[in-house]
XYZ file of C-alpha atoms in Angstrom:
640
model
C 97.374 74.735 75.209
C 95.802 72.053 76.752
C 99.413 71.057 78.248
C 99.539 74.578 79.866
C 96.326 74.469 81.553
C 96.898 70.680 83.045
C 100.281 72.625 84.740
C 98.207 75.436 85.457
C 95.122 73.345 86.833
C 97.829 71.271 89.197
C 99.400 74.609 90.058
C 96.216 75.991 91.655
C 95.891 73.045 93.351
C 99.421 73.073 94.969
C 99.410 76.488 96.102
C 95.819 76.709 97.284
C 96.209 73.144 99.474
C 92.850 73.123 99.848
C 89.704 71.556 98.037
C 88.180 72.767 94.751
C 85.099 71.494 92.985
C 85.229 70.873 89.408
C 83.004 74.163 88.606
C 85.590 76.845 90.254
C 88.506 75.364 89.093
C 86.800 75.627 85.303
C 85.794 79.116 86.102
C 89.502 79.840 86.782
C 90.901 78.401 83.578
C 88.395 79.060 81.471
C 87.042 75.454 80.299
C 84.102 73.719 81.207
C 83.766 71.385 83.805
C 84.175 68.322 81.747
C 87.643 69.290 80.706
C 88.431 69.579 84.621
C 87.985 66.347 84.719
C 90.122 65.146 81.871
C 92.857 67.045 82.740
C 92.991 65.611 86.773
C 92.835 62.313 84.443
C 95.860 63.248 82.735
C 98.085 64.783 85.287
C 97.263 61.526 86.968
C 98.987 59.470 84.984
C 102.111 61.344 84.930
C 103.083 59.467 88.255
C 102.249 56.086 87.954
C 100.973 54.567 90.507
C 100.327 57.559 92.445
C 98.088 60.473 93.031
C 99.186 63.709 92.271
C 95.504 65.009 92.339
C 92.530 63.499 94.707
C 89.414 63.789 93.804
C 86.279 63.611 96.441
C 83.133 64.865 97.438
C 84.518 68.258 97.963
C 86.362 68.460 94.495
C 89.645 67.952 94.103
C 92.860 68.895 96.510
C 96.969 68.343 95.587
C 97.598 65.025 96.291
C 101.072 63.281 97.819
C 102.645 62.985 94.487
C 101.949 66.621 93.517
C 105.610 67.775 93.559
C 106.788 64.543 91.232
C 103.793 65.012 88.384
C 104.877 69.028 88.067
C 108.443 68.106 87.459
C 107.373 65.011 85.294
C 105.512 67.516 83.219
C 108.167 70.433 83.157
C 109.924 67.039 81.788
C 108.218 65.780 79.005
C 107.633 69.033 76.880
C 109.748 67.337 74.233
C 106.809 67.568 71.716
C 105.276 70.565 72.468
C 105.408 73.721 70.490
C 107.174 75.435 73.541
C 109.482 72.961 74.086
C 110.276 73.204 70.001
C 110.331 76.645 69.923
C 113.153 76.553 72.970
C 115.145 74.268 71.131
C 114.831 76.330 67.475
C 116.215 79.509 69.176
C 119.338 77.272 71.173
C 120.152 76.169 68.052
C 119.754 79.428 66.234
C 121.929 80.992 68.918
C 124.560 78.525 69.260
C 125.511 78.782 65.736
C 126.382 82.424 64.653
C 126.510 81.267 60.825
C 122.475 80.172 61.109
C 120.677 76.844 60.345
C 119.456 75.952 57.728
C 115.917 75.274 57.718
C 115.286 71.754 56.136
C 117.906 69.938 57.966
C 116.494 71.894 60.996
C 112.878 70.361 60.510
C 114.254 66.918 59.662
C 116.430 66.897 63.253
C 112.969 68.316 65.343
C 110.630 65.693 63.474
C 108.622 68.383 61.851
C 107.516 69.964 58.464
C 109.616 72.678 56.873
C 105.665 74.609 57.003
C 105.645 73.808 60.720
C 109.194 75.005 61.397
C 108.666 77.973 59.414
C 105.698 79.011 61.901
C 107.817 78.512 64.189
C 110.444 81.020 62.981
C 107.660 83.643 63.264
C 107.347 82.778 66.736
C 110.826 83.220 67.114
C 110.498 87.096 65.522
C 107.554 87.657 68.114
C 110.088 86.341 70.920
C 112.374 88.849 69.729
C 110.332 92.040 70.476
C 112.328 94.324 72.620
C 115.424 92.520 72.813
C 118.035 94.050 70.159
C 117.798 91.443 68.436
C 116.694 90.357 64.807
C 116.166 87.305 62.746
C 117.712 87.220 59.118
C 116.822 85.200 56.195
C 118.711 84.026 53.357
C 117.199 81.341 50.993
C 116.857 78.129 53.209
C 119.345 79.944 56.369
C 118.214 81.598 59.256
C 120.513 83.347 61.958
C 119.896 85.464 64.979
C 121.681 88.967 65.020
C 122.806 90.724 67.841
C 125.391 91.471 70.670
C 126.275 88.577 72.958
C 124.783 90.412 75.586
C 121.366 90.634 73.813
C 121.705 86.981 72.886
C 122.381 86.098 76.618
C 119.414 88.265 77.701
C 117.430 86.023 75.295
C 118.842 82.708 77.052
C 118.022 84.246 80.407
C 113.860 84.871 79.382
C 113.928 81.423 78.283
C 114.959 79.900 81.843
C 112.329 82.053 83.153
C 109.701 80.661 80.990
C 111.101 77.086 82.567
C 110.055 78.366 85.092
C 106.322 77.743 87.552
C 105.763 80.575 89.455
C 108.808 82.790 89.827
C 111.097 79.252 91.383
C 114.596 78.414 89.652
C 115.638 74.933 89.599
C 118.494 72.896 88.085
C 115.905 71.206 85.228
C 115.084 74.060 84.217
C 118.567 75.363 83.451
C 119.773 72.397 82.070
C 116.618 72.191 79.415
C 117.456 76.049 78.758
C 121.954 75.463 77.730
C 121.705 72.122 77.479
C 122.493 68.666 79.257
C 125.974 68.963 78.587
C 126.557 72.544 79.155
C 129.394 73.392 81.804
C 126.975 75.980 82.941
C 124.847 73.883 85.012
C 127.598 72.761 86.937
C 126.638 76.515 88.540
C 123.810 75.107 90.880
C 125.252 73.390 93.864
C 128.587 73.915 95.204
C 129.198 76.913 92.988
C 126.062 78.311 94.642
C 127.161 77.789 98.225
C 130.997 78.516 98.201
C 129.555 81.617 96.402
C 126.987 82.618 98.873
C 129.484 81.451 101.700
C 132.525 83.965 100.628
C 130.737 86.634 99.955
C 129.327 86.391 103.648
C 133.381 86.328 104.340
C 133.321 89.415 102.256
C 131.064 91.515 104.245
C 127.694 90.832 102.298
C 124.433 89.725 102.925
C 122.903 87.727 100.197
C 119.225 88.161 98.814
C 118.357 84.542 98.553
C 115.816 85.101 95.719
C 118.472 87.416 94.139
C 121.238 85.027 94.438
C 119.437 81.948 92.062
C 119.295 84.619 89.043
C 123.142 85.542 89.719
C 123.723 82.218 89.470
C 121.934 81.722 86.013
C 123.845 84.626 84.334
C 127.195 83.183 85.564
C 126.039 79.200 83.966
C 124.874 81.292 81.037
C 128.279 82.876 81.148
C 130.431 80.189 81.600
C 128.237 77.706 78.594
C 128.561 80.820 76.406
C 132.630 81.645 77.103
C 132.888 77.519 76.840
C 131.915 78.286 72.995
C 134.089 81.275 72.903
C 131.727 83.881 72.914
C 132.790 85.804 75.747
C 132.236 89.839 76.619
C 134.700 92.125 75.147
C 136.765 93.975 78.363
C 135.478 97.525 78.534
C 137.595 100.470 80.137
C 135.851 101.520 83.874
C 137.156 102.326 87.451
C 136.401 99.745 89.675
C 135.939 100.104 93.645
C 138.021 97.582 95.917
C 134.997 95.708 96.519
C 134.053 95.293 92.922
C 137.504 94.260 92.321
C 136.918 91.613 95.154
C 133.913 90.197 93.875
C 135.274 89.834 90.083
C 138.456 87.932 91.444
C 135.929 85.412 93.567
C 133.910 85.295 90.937
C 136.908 84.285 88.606
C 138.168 82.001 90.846
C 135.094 79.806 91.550
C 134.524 79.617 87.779
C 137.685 77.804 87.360
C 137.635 76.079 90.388
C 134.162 74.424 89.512
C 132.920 74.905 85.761
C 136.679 74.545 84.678
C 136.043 77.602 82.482
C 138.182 81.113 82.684
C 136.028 84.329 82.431
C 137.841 86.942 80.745
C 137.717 90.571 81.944
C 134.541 91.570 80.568
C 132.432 89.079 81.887
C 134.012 89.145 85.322
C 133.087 92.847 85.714
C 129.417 92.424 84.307
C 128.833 89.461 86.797
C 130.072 91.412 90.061
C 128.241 94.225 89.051
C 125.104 91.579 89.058
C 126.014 90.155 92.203
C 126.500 94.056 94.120
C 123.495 94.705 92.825
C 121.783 92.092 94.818
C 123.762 91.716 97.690
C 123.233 94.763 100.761
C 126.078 95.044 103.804
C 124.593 94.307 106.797
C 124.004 96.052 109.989
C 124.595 99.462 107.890
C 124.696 102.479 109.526
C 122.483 105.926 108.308
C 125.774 107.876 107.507
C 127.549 104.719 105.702
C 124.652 104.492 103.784
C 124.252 107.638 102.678
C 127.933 107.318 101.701
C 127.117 104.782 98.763
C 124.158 106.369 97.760
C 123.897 108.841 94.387
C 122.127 112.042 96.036
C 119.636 112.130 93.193
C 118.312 108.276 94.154
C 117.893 109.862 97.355
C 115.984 113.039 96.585
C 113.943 111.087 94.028
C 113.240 108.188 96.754
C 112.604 110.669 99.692
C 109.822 112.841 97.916
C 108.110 109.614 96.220
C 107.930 108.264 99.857
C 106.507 111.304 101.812
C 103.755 111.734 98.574
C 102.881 107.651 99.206
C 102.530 108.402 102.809
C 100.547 111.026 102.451
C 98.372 109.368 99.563
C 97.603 106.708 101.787
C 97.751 107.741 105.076
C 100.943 105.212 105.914
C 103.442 105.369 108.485
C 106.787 104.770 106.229
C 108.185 108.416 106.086
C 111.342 107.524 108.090
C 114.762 108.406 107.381
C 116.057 104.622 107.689
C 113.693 103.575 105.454
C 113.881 106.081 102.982
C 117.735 105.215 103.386
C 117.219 101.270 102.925
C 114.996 101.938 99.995
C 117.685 103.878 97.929
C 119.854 101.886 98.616
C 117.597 99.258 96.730
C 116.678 101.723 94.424
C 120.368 102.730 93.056
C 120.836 99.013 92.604
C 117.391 98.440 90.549
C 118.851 101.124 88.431
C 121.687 99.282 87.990
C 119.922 96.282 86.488
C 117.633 98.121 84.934
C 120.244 99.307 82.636
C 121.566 95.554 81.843
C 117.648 94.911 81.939
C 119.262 92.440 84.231
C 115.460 91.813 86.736
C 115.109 89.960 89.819
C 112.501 87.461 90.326
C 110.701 87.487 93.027
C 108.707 83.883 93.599
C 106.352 85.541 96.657
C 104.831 88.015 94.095
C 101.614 86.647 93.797
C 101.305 85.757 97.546
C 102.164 89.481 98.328
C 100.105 90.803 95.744
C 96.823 88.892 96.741
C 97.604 89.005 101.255
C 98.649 92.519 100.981
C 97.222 94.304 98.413
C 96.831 98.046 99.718
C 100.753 97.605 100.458
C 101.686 96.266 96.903
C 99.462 99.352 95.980
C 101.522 101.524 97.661
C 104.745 99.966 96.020
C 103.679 100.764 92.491
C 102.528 104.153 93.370
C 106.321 104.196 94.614
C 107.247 102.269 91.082
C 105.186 104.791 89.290
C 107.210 108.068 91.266
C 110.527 106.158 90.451
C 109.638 105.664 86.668
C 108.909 109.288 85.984
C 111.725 110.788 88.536
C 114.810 107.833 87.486
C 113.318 106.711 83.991
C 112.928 102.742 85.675
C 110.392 100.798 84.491
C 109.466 98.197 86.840
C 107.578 94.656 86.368
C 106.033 92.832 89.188
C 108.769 91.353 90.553
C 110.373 94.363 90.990
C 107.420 95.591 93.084
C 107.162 93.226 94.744
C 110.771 93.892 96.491
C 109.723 97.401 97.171
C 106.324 95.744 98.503
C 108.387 94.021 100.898
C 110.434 96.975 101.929
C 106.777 98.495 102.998
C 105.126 95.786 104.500
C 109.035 95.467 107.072
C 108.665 99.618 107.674
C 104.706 99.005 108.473
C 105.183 95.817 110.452
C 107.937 97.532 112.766
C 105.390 101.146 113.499
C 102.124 99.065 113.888
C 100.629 101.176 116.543
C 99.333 99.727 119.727
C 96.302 100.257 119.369
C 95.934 97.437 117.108
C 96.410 94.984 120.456
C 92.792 93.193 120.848
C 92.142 94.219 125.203
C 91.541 91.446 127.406
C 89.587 90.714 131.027
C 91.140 87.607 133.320
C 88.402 86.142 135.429
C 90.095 83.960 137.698
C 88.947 83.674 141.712
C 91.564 84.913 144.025
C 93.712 81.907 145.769
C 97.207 83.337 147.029
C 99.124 85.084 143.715
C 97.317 82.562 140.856
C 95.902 85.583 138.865
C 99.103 87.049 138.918
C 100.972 83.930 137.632
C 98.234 83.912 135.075
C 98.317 87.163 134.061
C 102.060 86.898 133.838
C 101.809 84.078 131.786
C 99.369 85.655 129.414
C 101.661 88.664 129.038
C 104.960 86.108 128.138
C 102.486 84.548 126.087
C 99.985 86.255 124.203
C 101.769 89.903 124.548
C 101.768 90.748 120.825
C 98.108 89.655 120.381
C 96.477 91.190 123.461
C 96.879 93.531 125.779
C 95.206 92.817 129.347
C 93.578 95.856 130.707
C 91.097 94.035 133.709
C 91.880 91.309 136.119
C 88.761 89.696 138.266
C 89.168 87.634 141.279
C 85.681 87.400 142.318
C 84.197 83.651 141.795
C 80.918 85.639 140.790
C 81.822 88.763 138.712
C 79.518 91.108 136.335
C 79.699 89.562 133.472
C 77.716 91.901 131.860
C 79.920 94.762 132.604
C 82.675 93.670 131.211
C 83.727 95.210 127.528
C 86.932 94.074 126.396
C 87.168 92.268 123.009
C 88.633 88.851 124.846
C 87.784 87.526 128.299
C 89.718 84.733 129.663
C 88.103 82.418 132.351
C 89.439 79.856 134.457
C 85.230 79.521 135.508
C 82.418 78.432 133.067
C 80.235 82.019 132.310
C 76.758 81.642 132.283
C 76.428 82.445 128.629
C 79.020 81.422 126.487
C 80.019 83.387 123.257
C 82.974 83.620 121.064
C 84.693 86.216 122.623
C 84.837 84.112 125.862
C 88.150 81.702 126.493
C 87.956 79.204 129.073
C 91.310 78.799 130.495
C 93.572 76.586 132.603
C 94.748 78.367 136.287
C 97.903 77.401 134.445
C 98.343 78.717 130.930
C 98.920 75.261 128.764
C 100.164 75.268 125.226
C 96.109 74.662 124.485
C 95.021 77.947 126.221
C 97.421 79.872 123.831
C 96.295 78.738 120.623
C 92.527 78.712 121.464
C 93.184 82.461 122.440
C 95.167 83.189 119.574
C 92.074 81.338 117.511
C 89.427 83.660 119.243
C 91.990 87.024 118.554
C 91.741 85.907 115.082
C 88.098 85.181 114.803
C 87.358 88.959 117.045
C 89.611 90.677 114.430
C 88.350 89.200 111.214
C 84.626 90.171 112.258
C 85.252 93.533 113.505
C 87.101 93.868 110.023
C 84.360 92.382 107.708
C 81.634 93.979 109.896
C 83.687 97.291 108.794
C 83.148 96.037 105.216
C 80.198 95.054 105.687
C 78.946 99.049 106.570
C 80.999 100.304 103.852
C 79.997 98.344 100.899
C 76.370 99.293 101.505
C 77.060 102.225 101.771
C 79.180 102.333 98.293
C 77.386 100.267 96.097
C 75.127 101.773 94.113
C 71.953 99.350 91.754
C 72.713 101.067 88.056
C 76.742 100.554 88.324
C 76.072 96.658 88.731
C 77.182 94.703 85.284
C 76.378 90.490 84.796
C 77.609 89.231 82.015
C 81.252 91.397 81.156
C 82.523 91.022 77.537
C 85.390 88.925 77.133
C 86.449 90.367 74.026
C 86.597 93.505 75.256
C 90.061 93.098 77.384
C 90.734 95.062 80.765
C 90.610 98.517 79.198
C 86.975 97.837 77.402
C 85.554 96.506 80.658
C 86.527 98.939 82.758
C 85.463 101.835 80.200
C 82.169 100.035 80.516
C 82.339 99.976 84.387
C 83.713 103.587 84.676
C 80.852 104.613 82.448
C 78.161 103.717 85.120
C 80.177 105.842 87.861
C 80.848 108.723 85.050
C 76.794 108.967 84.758
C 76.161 108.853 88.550
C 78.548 112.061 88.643
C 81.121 110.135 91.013
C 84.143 110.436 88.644
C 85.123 111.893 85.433
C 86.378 110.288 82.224
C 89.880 111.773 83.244
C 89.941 109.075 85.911
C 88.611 106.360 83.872
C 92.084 107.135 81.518
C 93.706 107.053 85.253
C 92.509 103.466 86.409
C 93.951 102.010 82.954
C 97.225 103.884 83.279
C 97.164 102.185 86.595
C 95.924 98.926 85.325
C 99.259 98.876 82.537
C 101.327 99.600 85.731
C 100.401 96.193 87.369
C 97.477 94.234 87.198
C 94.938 94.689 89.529
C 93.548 91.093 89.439
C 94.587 90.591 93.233
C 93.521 86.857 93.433
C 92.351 84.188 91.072
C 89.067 85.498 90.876
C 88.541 89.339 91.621
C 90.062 92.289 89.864
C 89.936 95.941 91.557
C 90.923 98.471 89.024
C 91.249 101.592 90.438
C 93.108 105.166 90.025
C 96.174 106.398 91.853
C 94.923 109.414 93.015
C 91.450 109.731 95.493
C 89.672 112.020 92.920
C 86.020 110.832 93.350
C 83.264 113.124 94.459
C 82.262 110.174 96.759
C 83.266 106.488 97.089
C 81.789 104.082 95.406
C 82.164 100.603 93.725
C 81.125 99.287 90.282
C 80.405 95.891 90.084
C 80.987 93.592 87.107
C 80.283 89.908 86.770
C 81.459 87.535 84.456
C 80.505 83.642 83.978
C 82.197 82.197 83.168
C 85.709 84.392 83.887
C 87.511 86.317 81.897
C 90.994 87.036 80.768
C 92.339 89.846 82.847
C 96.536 90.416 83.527
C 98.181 86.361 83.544
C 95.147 85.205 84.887
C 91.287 85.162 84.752
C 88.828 86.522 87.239
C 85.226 86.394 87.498
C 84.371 89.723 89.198
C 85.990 93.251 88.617
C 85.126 96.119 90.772
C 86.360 99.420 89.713
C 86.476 101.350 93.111
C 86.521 105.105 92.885
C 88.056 106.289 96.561
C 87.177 110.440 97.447
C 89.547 112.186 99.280
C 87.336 111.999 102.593
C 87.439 108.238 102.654
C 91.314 108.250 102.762
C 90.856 105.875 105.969
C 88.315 103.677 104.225
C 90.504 102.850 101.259
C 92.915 100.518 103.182
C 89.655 98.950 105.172
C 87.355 98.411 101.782
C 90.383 97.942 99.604
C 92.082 94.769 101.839
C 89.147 92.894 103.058
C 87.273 93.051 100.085
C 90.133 91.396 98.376
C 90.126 88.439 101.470
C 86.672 88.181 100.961
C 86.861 87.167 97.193
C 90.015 85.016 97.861
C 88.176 82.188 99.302
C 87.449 79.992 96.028
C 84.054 78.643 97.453
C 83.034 81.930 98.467
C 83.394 83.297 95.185
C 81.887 80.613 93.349
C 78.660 80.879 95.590
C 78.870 84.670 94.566
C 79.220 84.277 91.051
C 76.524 81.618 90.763
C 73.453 83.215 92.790
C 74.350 86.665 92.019
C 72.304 87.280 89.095
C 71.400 90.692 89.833
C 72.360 93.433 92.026
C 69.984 92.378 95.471
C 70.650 88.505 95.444
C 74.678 89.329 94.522
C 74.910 92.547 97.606
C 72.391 89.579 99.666
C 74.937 86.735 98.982
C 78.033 89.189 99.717
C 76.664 89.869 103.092
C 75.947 86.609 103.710
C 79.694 85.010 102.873
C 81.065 88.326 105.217
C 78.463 87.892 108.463
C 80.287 83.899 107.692
């Protein structure tokens, strides 16, 4: 355990790139303080003579030998119980006949007591899989199809894994230093990835690294004769394609030939992940099952309506079953994508991952697919690409240009802004007089090439000639007029929402996600804002995906906008608690009303930036003892 949380510690670290004090960083694993401290110790000295974390004033940050001490440590599991238990089930599924278990504790340097624990962690590791572990007197075998047994193989690369990225260590501990297999990553990879762009296909490079896993688990496990048995089925052309490239590469670089089976189950991996390019609406429609379509097209127009959305458009609906008739294809050889910008998507764009698991939710009940996060997190991304391309322009910050009239210099200037800055602003005013009304003019952004008498933020003193500088200070003040008009938004709506008696310090730990937000959804239940019914709705939600949207906040919520009004319950806990893979310190179960439809993407997004900033949330957490100082401390981390 204390292994896990030095990775996890160091992980933090290297995502965030920023500094941490000793107190948050506890907060987010749940250990004190001192422990913080031994385990920066510790993950120290897995680069000698280097830093892989600094410590100073501010806390600590990821040092220049971060990278190194995370692959030391995904290298040195030898002794763990993890690493153990990887190396029991290998063993157990390299030899169909069993192990015995003596000889078996002698080889891993343990007690037969210790290995036999271990053996019940196997069974638990077997839940779901088709699989099942027999005893006889001292032998103990795995039973089960190949392909269960390679599905098993293929969850223990992923628990290699840190967060959601493939690598060729972490294949090679899963089959084996010497297992053909690994040969996969490298120019496998490429001449695969390069063909099939001969053959028409562009490749989903977060897609392609799991294809490649099933073929080096294919190839170690046909190595040791245990290929798939051929099955009878009418393949397209282009199936037939891929199987004979797939064939072909196998031999030309693992030195292994895949028999029929396994060359059909592979291709149908690989067209499952790949998607032709430049597509047209009527070729598209030609691949697609009508029934994906239906189910996709009604799901879409009910999310758009839900949440007010602009992504009822017939190429997107078309894109999107086109991704949805191949999910259903690996959702039948459980066969999942991983998707290593999950948590980055999840915790930048939550009201858009929302809306992709009220789309996962519509496809589950309409196509039977059950969908983890990763899986989302694809359709997130098909969302966020149909919402970035209809932003409306009314989202363009306006802009004045005060610059005194000499021959055409405020129109070079204004052209430059336009070439510029066109995306970010829009320029609605130009001034040429050396002494203009300040006063009257309203735009968000004025740009100067003359000092104002009163300087303020919104004001950008530029060059006659746009420089390289002029752009990013007036991309820096965009940013700065667009956060504040956003958290001054929040700001309105959160006093307006929050209500004294649904304010919690000091949430049970024991209790798990369902218990604490019974307890929240209580306080709204009494203030007549929901019913229990939606209480039951914000955990069905909750088993969905988790709600915990950064390392620190959850926002457990229902699907539907069922709330006589809008309002937010408020639980603390210090230090955090367990909630989804993570911990968080606050939870606010929001309860959205149909007439706040608007207000859900507003509330719902920046409330969730807010809480992302590690200091702010610590500050928070620590003077927030009741419901004035915490709403007084809120306000204070959103007016900055």
């Amino acid at each position: 355990m204390t292994k896990a949380r030095q990775d996890r510690l160091l992980g933090i670290l290297v995502r965030d790139g920023q500094w941490a004090t000793a107190a948050t960083l506890a907060d987010a694993l749940g250990v004190t303080p001192r422990s913080v401290r031994s385990y920066v110790t510790a993950v120290n000295a897995r680069v000698r003579g280097g830093t892989a974390i600094e410590s100073g004033p501010q806390g600590y940050r990821a040092g220049p030998d971060a990278v190194a001490a995370q692959r030391a440590g995904a290298g040195s599991d030898s002794g763990t119980p993890r690493d153990r238990l990887h190396r029991l089930v290998r063993l157990l599924l390299d030899d169909p006949d069993g192990v015995d278990v003596f000889q078996t504790a002698d080889d891993l340097h343990v007690s037969p007591a210790t290995l036999e624990a271990d053996l019940a962690r196997v069974r638990s590791l077997l839940g779901g899989t088709e699989l099942t572990l027999e005893r006889s007197a001292s032998t103990a075998r795995l039973r089960g199809t190949e392909m269960a047994q390679r599905r098993l193989l293929s969850r223990l690369a992923h628990d290699e894994m840190d967060a959601g990225a493939f690598d060729l260590e972490a294949l090679r501990r899963t089959l084996g230093d010497e297992s053909v297999g690994a040969r996969a990553f490298g120019p496998f990879k490429d001449d695969l990835v390069g063909e099939l762009g001969t053959l028409g296909y562009y490749v989903n490079e977060f897609g392609i690294a799991d294809v490649v896993m099933h073929i080096a688990i294919a190839a170690d496990r046909v190595a040791q004769d245990r290929g798939l048995d051929a099955i009878a089925h009418d393949a397209q052309e282009s199936h037939e394609a891929v199987e004979a490239l797939i064939g072909r590469l196998a031999e030309q670089h693992l030195g292994v030939t895949l028999g029929a089976g396994d060359r059909f189950h592979l291709a149908t991996l690989v067209l499952t992940r790949v998607v032709a390019p430049g597509a047209s609406a009527p070729s598209v429609r030609g691949r697609l099952d009508p029934e994906v379509e239906r189910a996709v097209r009604e799901i879409v127009e009910r999310a758009a309506a839900q949440f007010l959305v602009d992504i009822a458009h017939d190429d997107f609906i078309l894109r999107l079953a086109l991704h949805v008739q191949n999910l259903r294809a690996r959702a039948k050889e459980q066969a999942w994508s991983r998707n290593p910008l999950t948590r980055s998507l999840k915790s930048t764009y939550p009201m858009i991952f929302d809306v992709a698991v009220f789309i996962a939710s519509g496809l589950n009940t309409s196509l039977g697919i059950p969908l983890l996060d990763d899986e989302i997190a694809y359709i997130a991304m098909h969302v966020g690409g149909r919402l970035e391309r209809s932003r409306r322009a009314d989202q363009l910050l306006t802009a004045t240009i005060v610059c005194p009239g000499y021959y055409e210099l405020h129109e070079l200037l204004r052209s430059s802004v336009d070439r510029s800055l066109g995306r970010a602003i829009e320029v609605v005013g130009v001034e040429t007089r050396a002494d203009p009304d300040w006063r009257s003019i309203d735009t968000d952004l004025v740009l100067t090439t003359i000092d104002p008498p009163t300087p303020n933020d919104r004001v950008v003193r530029v060059q006659p000639f746009l420089t390289e500088s002029d752009v990013e200070r007036v991309q820096a003040a965009a940013g700065r007029v667009r956060r504040g008009r956003r958290l001054a938004r929040l700001r309105a709506d959160i006093e307006r929402y929050f209500d004294p008696s649904a304010f919690v310090r000091g949430l049970d730990a024991g209790a798990g996600e369902e218990g604490v937000i019974r307890a929240l959804g209580g306080r709204l239940v009494e203030l007549g804002v929901i019913d229990p019914e939606y209480v039951d709705r914000a955990i069905e939600r909750e088993q969905l995906s988790s709600t915990a949207f950064t390392d620190a906040l959850a926002v457990p919520h229902a699907m539907g906008m069922t709330a006589s009004r809008t309002a937010i319950a408020i639980g603390i806990a210090d230090p955090s608690i367990p909630w989804g893979d993570g911990r968080v310190q606050v939870v606010a179960l929001v309860a959205f009303s149909e007439n706040d439809r608007e207000a859900f993407q507003t509330v719902f997004e920046q409330f969730v930036e807010v809480f992302s900033e590690r200091e702010s949330v610590h500050r928070i957490v620590r003077r927030g003892t009741d419901f004035t100082p915490f709403l007084d401390e809120l306000v204070a981390v959103i007016d900055g």
